[in-house]
Amino acid sequence: MLEALARTRLLAFDKTGTLTSGRAHVVGIESDGAGTDEVLARAAGLERYSEHGFGHAITTAAAVCGLDPVVTGDVRILPGRGIRGNADGKAVVAGNGALMSELGWSVAPALSEHGRSLEADGYSVIYIGWGEQVRAALALDDSVLPEARSTVEALRSRGLHVLLLSGDLAHATQRVAVAAGIQDAQSGLSPEAKRAALRQLRQRYNLVAMVGDGLNDGPVLADADIGIAVGSATDLARETAALVLPRDALWMLPWVVDVARAVRMTILTNLMWAFGYNCIAVTLAMLGWLQPVLAAAVMAGSSIIVVLNSLRLERLPDPIPSAAPDQSAAVESAPAMHTSSLPIIAG
């Protein structure tokens, strides 16, 4: 794994929970006739089965309002799109607009327009529906990690091309990309689309690394040459990743790259010394210029040199947390929430 990481030229990031805190919160809700409490209770009944950060945000918002999640059965996760189940004999769905269009569920024009407005402002929007009709749109926000920008800059200074692959919509993805200093971002990708993107990038960069944390990232991490999971990753992401960073330690990633490159250089140096020594020693022995006793002594000395060269790795500096960058850039990139028609639920 270290040898491959040392040679990789591209590192792709997932967005939610990787470059962001993963602790999203519901900032507003717009409904089409349904009560706010009913919307949250039905949404929480679904999302409590989800490991995604948005699911946790919705269940937390319901708990803050003192609501009990509606009992929901036959729950199925739809990776990259949402979640669905059955409650009170009706199908209940929470997901993005593409999922609602795929199901053919009707959306009121005013609700659809409001959802598009929120998405244009850079917020993540989850639609909630039951009875084959979309009833509400929930706006969620997730802050960018303070160390995200410095980490990306450190990786770029090491010659790595940094890419953002997200299943979120373009405006929300671009908002995080700008705050983290990433120039290349792709949005609206399903897990399979992320895998396809990595396969295409592999043709250009040969080796690609992927950093993620969520349940949806498991197949992508497994498909990458080097899968890297953050410490808060789900069990599936941990199992499929080749490397797991400690919790809240995204800043360690540049140091890991440095260690990988140092280990690879040490291995190459040892191999060059070993092959060079043997070629010279064998040649001298064949010419009769190297006595057996002297050859044995030189061989022992060669082994000592290899060991000492390897021990130089212990002199590598310990990882030091990156200084948190000025948050003004991230704050400026975050659009202000217009709450004239959105009652605040939690924040």
Short mmCIF file of C-alpha atoms in Angstrom, two decimals:
data_model
loop_
_atom_site.label_atom_id
_atom_site.label_comp_id
_atom_site.label_asym_id
_atom_site.label_seq_id
_atom_site.Cartn_x
_atom_site.Cartn_y
_atom_site.Cartn_z
CA MET A 1 0.00 0.00 0.00
CA LEU A 2 2.76 2.47 0.94
CA GLU A 3 4.65 1.71 -2.26
CA ALA A 4 1.53 2.42 -4.33
CA LEU A 5 0.72 5.59 -2.37
CA ALA A 6 4.24 6.87 -2.94
CA ARG A 7 3.78 6.55 -6.70
CA THR A 8 0.24 7.90 -6.99
CA ARG A 9 -0.28 11.24 -8.72
CA LEU A 10 -3.99 11.77 -8.12
CA LEU A 11 -5.96 11.88 -4.88
CA ALA A 12 -9.76 12.10 -5.02
CA PHE A 13 -11.91 13.21 -2.07
CA ASP A 14 -15.49 12.48 -1.20
CA LYS A 15 -17.30 15.53 0.17
CA THR A 16 -19.67 14.80 3.04
CA GLY A 17 -17.87 13.63 6.18
CA THR A 18 -14.47 13.80 4.50
CA LEU A 19 -13.86 17.45 3.66
CA THR A 20 -16.83 18.52 5.76
CA SER A 21 -17.50 17.85 9.42
CA GLY A 22 -20.13 15.23 8.63
CA ARG A 23 -22.30 16.81 11.31
CA ALA A 24 -24.87 18.44 9.07
CA HIS A 25 -27.89 20.18 10.52
CA VAL A 26 -31.34 21.00 9.25
CA VAL A 27 -31.63 24.75 8.72
CA GLY A 28 -35.08 24.97 7.23
CA ILE A 29 -38.09 23.16 5.89
CA GLU A 30 -40.70 24.01 3.30
CA SER A 31 -43.80 21.85 3.05
CA ASP A 32 -46.73 21.50 0.69
CA GLY A 33 -49.69 21.25 3.02
CA ALA A 34 -48.12 18.77 5.45
CA GLY A 35 -47.32 19.83 9.00
CA THR A 36 -43.69 20.34 9.97
CA ASP A 37 -43.95 17.84 12.82
CA GLU A 38 -45.39 15.15 10.55
CA VAL A 39 -42.68 15.73 7.94
CA LEU A 40 -39.88 15.44 10.48
CA ALA A 41 -41.40 12.42 12.22
CA ARG A 42 -41.82 10.50 8.96
CA ALA A 43 -38.37 11.51 7.73
CA ALA A 44 -36.78 10.49 11.03
CA GLY A 45 -38.56 7.12 10.87
CA LEU A 46 -36.64 6.45 7.64
CA GLU A 47 -33.34 8.16 8.33
CA ARG A 48 -32.69 6.44 11.64
CA TYR A 49 -31.73 3.41 9.54
CA SER A 50 -29.19 5.44 7.57
CA GLU A 51 -25.53 5.95 8.47
CA HIS A 52 -25.25 9.03 6.27
CA GLY A 53 -24.56 12.36 7.98
CA PHE A 54 -27.75 13.83 6.55
CA GLY A 55 -29.78 11.03 8.10
CA HIS A 56 -28.29 11.77 11.50
CA ALA A 57 -29.06 15.46 11.03
CA ILE A 58 -32.74 14.73 10.37
CA THR A 59 -33.14 12.38 13.33
CA THR A 60 -31.41 14.96 15.54
CA ALA A 61 -33.77 17.70 14.34
CA ALA A 62 -36.76 15.50 15.19
CA ALA A 63 -35.35 14.79 18.63
CA VAL A 64 -34.78 18.52 19.27
CA CYS A 65 -38.45 19.11 18.47
CA GLY A 66 -39.46 16.28 20.83
CA LEU A 67 -40.90 14.13 18.04
CA ASP A 68 -41.04 10.34 17.99
CA PRO A 69 -40.01 8.84 14.64
CA VAL A 70 -42.86 7.17 12.78
CA VAL A 71 -42.49 3.40 12.86
CA THR A 72 -41.23 2.41 9.41
CA GLY A 73 -40.60 -1.03 7.96
CA ASP A 74 -39.17 -2.58 4.79
CA VAL A 75 -36.50 0.10 4.73
CA ARG A 76 -34.11 0.03 1.79
CA ILE A 77 -31.07 2.21 1.24
CA LEU A 78 -30.75 3.54 -2.30
CA PRO A 79 -27.03 4.44 -2.56
CA GLY A 80 -26.43 7.91 -3.89
CA ARG A 81 -30.16 8.66 -4.14
CA GLY A 82 -31.94 8.25 -0.82
CA ILE A 83 -33.92 5.81 1.29
CA ARG A 84 -37.43 4.33 1.18
CA GLY A 85 -39.73 2.26 3.37
CA ASN A 86 -43.35 1.73 4.40
CA ALA A 87 -45.27 3.40 7.20
CA ASP A 88 -49.01 3.19 7.92
CA GLY A 89 -49.47 1.17 4.77
CA LYS A 90 -47.92 3.88 2.58
CA ALA A 91 -44.59 4.12 0.82
CA VAL A 92 -42.34 6.77 2.39
CA VAL A 93 -39.31 8.12 0.56
CA ALA A 94 -36.54 10.57 1.44
CA GLY A 95 -33.99 11.47 -1.19
CA ASN A 96 -32.85 13.82 -3.89
CA GLY A 97 -34.89 15.23 -6.73
CA ALA A 98 -33.59 12.63 -9.16
CA LEU A 99 -35.04 9.84 -7.02
CA MET A 100 -38.45 11.52 -6.88
CA SER A 101 -38.41 11.97 -10.67
CA GLU A 102 -37.43 8.33 -11.09
CA LEU A 103 -40.38 7.24 -8.95
CA GLY A 104 -42.71 9.57 -10.85
CA TRP A 105 -43.94 11.26 -7.68
CA SER A 106 -45.55 14.65 -8.25
CA VAL A 107 -44.03 17.81 -6.82
CA ALA A 108 -45.98 21.03 -6.34
CA PRO A 109 -44.55 23.81 -8.57
CA ALA A 110 -43.96 26.14 -5.60
CA LEU A 111 -42.13 23.41 -3.66
CA SER A 112 -40.04 22.46 -6.68
CA GLU A 113 -39.08 26.09 -7.28
CA HIS A 114 -38.14 26.57 -3.64
CA GLY A 115 -35.98 23.43 -3.70
CA ARG A 116 -34.12 24.65 -6.78
CA SER A 117 -33.55 28.02 -5.11
CA LEU A 118 -32.01 26.35 -2.06
CA GLU A 119 -29.80 24.16 -4.24
CA ALA A 120 -28.65 27.24 -6.17
CA ASP A 121 -27.64 28.79 -2.83
CA GLY A 122 -25.37 25.82 -2.14
CA TYR A 123 -27.50 23.94 0.37
CA SER A 124 -28.19 20.23 0.22
CA VAL A 125 -31.88 19.49 -0.24
CA ILE A 126 -33.69 16.29 0.71
CA TYR A 127 -37.25 15.78 -0.48
CA ILE A 128 -39.69 13.88 1.72
CA GLY A 129 -42.78 12.20 0.29
CA TRP A 130 -45.44 9.61 1.01
CA GLY A 131 -48.55 8.48 -0.76
CA GLU A 132 -46.80 8.94 -4.12
CA GLN A 133 -46.49 12.69 -3.61
CA VAL A 134 -43.57 14.87 -2.48
CA ARG A 135 -44.69 16.68 0.67
CA ALA A 136 -41.68 18.75 1.78
CA ALA A 137 -38.13 19.87 1.10
CA LEU A 138 -35.53 19.95 3.88
CA ALA A 139 -32.49 22.24 3.59
CA LEU A 140 -29.29 20.99 5.24
CA ASP A 141 -25.92 22.61 5.76
CA ASP A 142 -22.55 21.05 6.60
CA SER A 143 -19.46 23.09 7.49
CA VAL A 144 -16.11 22.55 5.80
CA LEU A 145 -13.38 21.21 8.10
CA PRO A 146 -10.97 23.94 9.28
CA GLU A 147 -7.96 21.90 8.12
CA ALA A 148 -9.40 21.01 4.72
CA ARG A 149 -7.81 23.90 2.81
CA SER A 150 -4.35 23.56 4.38
CA THR A 151 -4.44 19.81 3.77
CA VAL A 152 -5.32 20.25 0.11
CA GLU A 153 -2.61 22.88 -0.32
CA ALA A 154 -0.03 20.59 1.31
CA LEU A 155 -0.99 17.72 -1.02
CA ARG A 156 -0.78 19.96 -4.07
CA SER A 157 2.67 21.20 -2.98
CA ARG A 158 3.76 17.54 -3.08
CA GLY A 159 2.82 17.32 -6.74
CA LEU A 160 -0.53 15.57 -6.29
CA HIS A 161 -3.57 16.45 -8.37
CA VAL A 162 -6.53 16.83 -6.00
CA LEU A 163 -10.07 16.09 -7.16
CA LEU A 164 -13.50 16.25 -5.49
CA LEU A 165 -16.06 13.56 -6.37
CA SER A 166 -19.47 14.12 -4.81
CA GLY A 167 -22.97 12.75 -5.10
CA ASP A 168 -24.36 16.14 -4.10
CA LEU A 169 -25.61 18.75 -6.53
CA ALA A 170 -23.30 21.10 -8.40
CA HIS A 171 -23.81 24.22 -6.27
CA ALA A 172 -23.25 22.45 -2.95
CA THR A 173 -20.22 20.62 -4.34
CA GLN A 174 -18.70 23.79 -5.78
CA ARG A 175 -19.23 25.60 -2.50
CA VAL A 176 -17.12 23.03 -0.64
CA ALA A 177 -14.55 22.87 -3.44
CA VAL A 178 -13.98 26.63 -3.27
CA ALA A 179 -13.69 26.60 0.52
CA ALA A 180 -11.18 23.70 0.39
CA GLY A 181 -9.17 25.17 -2.48
CA ILE A 182 -9.97 22.37 -4.94
CA GLN A 183 -10.15 23.45 -8.57
CA ASP A 184 -11.40 20.19 -10.09
CA ALA A 185 -14.78 18.94 -8.84
CA GLN A 186 -17.41 16.57 -10.20
CA SER A 187 -20.93 16.50 -8.76
CA GLY A 188 -24.11 14.45 -8.94
CA LEU A 189 -22.20 11.15 -9.02
CA SER A 190 -23.68 7.86 -7.86
CA PRO A 191 -21.28 5.32 -6.30
CA GLU A 192 -21.08 3.52 -9.65
CA ALA A 193 -20.41 6.82 -11.44
CA LYS A 194 -17.57 7.53 -9.00
CA ARG A 195 -16.05 4.15 -9.80
CA ALA A 196 -16.35 4.88 -13.50
CA ALA A 197 -14.68 8.26 -12.97
CA LEU A 198 -11.78 6.59 -11.14
CA ARG A 199 -11.35 4.03 -13.91
CA GLN A 200 -11.19 6.83 -16.46
CA LEU A 201 -8.71 8.82 -14.37
CA ARG A 202 -6.54 5.73 -13.92
CA GLN A 203 -5.85 5.73 -17.67
CA ARG A 204 -4.26 9.17 -17.31
CA TYR A 205 -2.67 9.01 -13.85
CA ASN A 206 -1.91 5.25 -13.66
CA LEU A 207 -2.48 5.07 -9.88
CA VAL A 208 -5.36 6.83 -8.09
CA ALA A 209 -6.16 7.20 -4.38
CA MET A 210 -9.62 7.84 -2.94
CA VAL A 211 -10.46 9.34 0.46
CA GLY A 212 -13.96 8.77 1.85
CA ASP A 213 -15.93 7.93 4.95
CA GLY A 214 -19.51 6.97 4.24
CA LEU A 215 -21.43 3.83 3.45
CA ASN A 216 -21.72 4.90 -0.18
CA ASP A 217 -17.92 5.10 -0.44
CA GLY A 218 -17.26 1.41 0.24
CA PRO A 219 -17.32 0.25 -3.40
CA VAL A 220 -15.33 3.30 -4.52
CA LEU A 221 -12.64 2.79 -1.87
CA ALA A 222 -12.35 -0.85 -2.88
CA ASP A 223 -12.05 0.05 -6.56
CA ALA A 224 -9.33 2.67 -6.03
CA ASP A 225 -5.67 1.64 -6.06
CA ILE A 226 -5.35 3.12 -2.57
CA GLY A 227 -8.53 3.50 -0.52
CA ILE A 228 -8.19 5.85 2.47
CA ALA A 229 -10.95 6.08 5.09
CA VAL A 230 -11.20 8.78 7.72
CA GLY A 231 -11.52 7.81 11.38
CA SER A 232 -15.27 8.39 11.57
CA ALA A 233 -15.84 6.08 8.61
CA THR A 234 -18.52 3.43 8.61
CA ASP A 235 -17.54 -0.20 9.13
CA LEU A 236 -17.90 -0.95 5.42
CA ALA A 237 -15.57 1.92 4.48
CA ARG A 238 -13.03 0.73 7.04
CA GLU A 239 -13.13 -2.83 5.72
CA THR A 240 -12.66 -1.81 2.08
CA ALA A 241 -10.00 0.87 2.66
CA ALA A 242 -6.27 0.12 2.64
CA LEU A 243 -5.57 2.90 5.13
CA VAL A 244 -7.69 4.33 7.95
CA LEU A 245 -6.80 7.73 9.40
CA PRO A 246 -7.59 8.48 13.06
CA ARG A 247 -10.73 10.42 13.87
CA ASP A 248 -10.48 14.14 13.02
CA ALA A 249 -7.04 13.61 11.50
CA LEU A 250 -7.45 14.58 7.88
CA TRP A 251 -4.43 16.85 8.42
CA MET A 252 -2.25 13.72 8.73
CA LEU A 253 -2.72 12.82 5.07
CA PRO A 254 0.27 14.84 3.72
CA TRP A 255 2.46 13.29 6.42
CA VAL A 256 1.31 9.81 5.37
CA VAL A 257 2.31 10.64 1.79
CA ASP A 258 5.74 11.77 3.03
CA VAL A 259 6.21 8.53 4.97
CA ALA A 260 5.19 6.44 1.96
CA ARG A 261 7.66 8.23 -0.27
CA ALA A 262 10.46 7.94 2.29
CA VAL A 263 9.83 4.21 2.71
CA ARG A 264 9.87 3.66 -1.06
CA MET A 265 13.09 5.65 -1.46
CA THR A 266 14.73 3.64 1.33
CA ILE A 267 13.72 0.36 -0.31
CA LEU A 268 15.10 1.49 -3.67
CA THR A 269 18.34 2.66 -2.06
CA ASN A 270 18.79 -0.67 -0.28
CA LEU A 271 18.12 -2.61 -3.46
CA MET A 272 20.58 -0.51 -5.44
CA TRP A 273 23.24 -1.01 -2.79
CA ALA A 274 22.60 -4.76 -2.52
CA PHE A 275 22.67 -5.37 -6.28
CA GLY A 276 25.64 -3.03 -6.78
CA TYR A 277 27.63 -4.70 -4.01
CA ASN A 278 26.95 -8.20 -5.30
CA CYS A 279 27.82 -7.30 -8.88
CA ILE A 280 31.15 -5.78 -7.82
CA ALA A 281 31.95 -8.47 -5.25
CA VAL A 282 31.15 -11.36 -7.59
CA THR A 283 33.28 -9.79 -10.33
CA LEU A 284 36.25 -9.33 -8.00
CA ALA A 285 35.87 -12.86 -6.65
CA MET A 286 35.84 -14.30 -10.17
CA LEU A 287 39.06 -12.41 -10.96
CA GLY A 288 40.63 -13.73 -7.77
CA TRP A 289 41.06 -10.28 -6.29
CA LEU A 290 38.71 -10.83 -3.35
CA GLN A 291 39.63 -13.39 -0.71
CA PRO A 292 36.80 -15.39 0.98
CA VAL A 293 37.54 -13.97 4.44
CA LEU A 294 37.50 -10.42 3.12
CA ALA A 295 34.32 -11.14 1.14
CA ALA A 296 32.57 -12.34 4.30
CA ALA A 297 33.61 -9.20 6.16
CA VAL A 298 32.43 -6.95 3.35
CA MET A 299 29.13 -8.88 3.22
CA ALA A 300 28.56 -8.27 6.92
CA GLY A 301 29.38 -4.61 6.43
CA SER A 302 26.90 -4.43 3.56
CA SER A 303 24.13 -5.84 5.75
CA ILE A 304 24.92 -3.29 8.45
CA ILE A 305 24.72 -0.47 5.91
CA VAL A 306 21.30 -1.68 4.75
CA VAL A 307 20.02 -1.81 8.34
CA LEU A 308 21.40 1.62 9.19
CA ASN A 309 19.87 3.09 6.05
CA SER A 310 16.49 1.63 7.03
CA LEU A 311 16.79 2.98 10.58
CA ARG A 312 16.99 6.48 9.12
CA LEU A 313 13.20 6.24 8.77
CA GLU A 314 12.96 6.66 12.54
CA ARG A 315 14.26 10.19 12.08
CA LEU A 316 11.19 11.21 10.14
CA PRO A 317 9.37 14.03 11.97
CA ASP A 318 6.16 13.24 13.79
CA PRO A 319 2.94 14.58 12.26
CA ILE A 320 2.08 18.08 13.40
CA PRO A 321 -1.50 19.36 13.14
CA SER A 322 -1.83 21.94 10.42
CA ALA A 323 -2.60 25.40 11.62
CA ALA A 324 -6.30 26.00 11.08
CA PRO A 325 -6.64 28.41 8.17
CA ASP A 326 -8.56 31.64 8.36
CA GLN A 327 -12.22 30.78 8.31
CA SER A 328 -13.16 34.01 6.53
CA ALA A 329 -12.81 32.40 3.10
CA ALA A 330 -15.12 29.57 4.04
CA VAL A 331 -17.59 31.93 5.63
CA GLU A 332 -17.60 34.21 2.62
CA SER A 333 -18.23 31.27 0.32
CA ALA A 334 -21.23 30.19 2.38
CA PRO A 335 -24.39 31.94 1.21
CA ALA A 336 -26.65 33.53 3.77
CA MET A 337 -29.80 31.59 4.56
CA HIS A 338 -32.99 33.42 3.67
CA THR A 339 -35.48 32.44 6.32
CA SER A 340 -38.44 34.57 5.41
CA SER A 341 -40.40 31.53 4.31
CA LEU A 342 -38.40 28.84 6.11
CA PRO A 343 -39.06 28.15 9.78
CA ILE A 344 -35.79 27.24 11.51
CA ILE A 345 -35.81 23.70 12.84
CA ALA A 346 -32.35 23.20 14.27
CA GLY A 347 -28.96 24.80 13.90
#
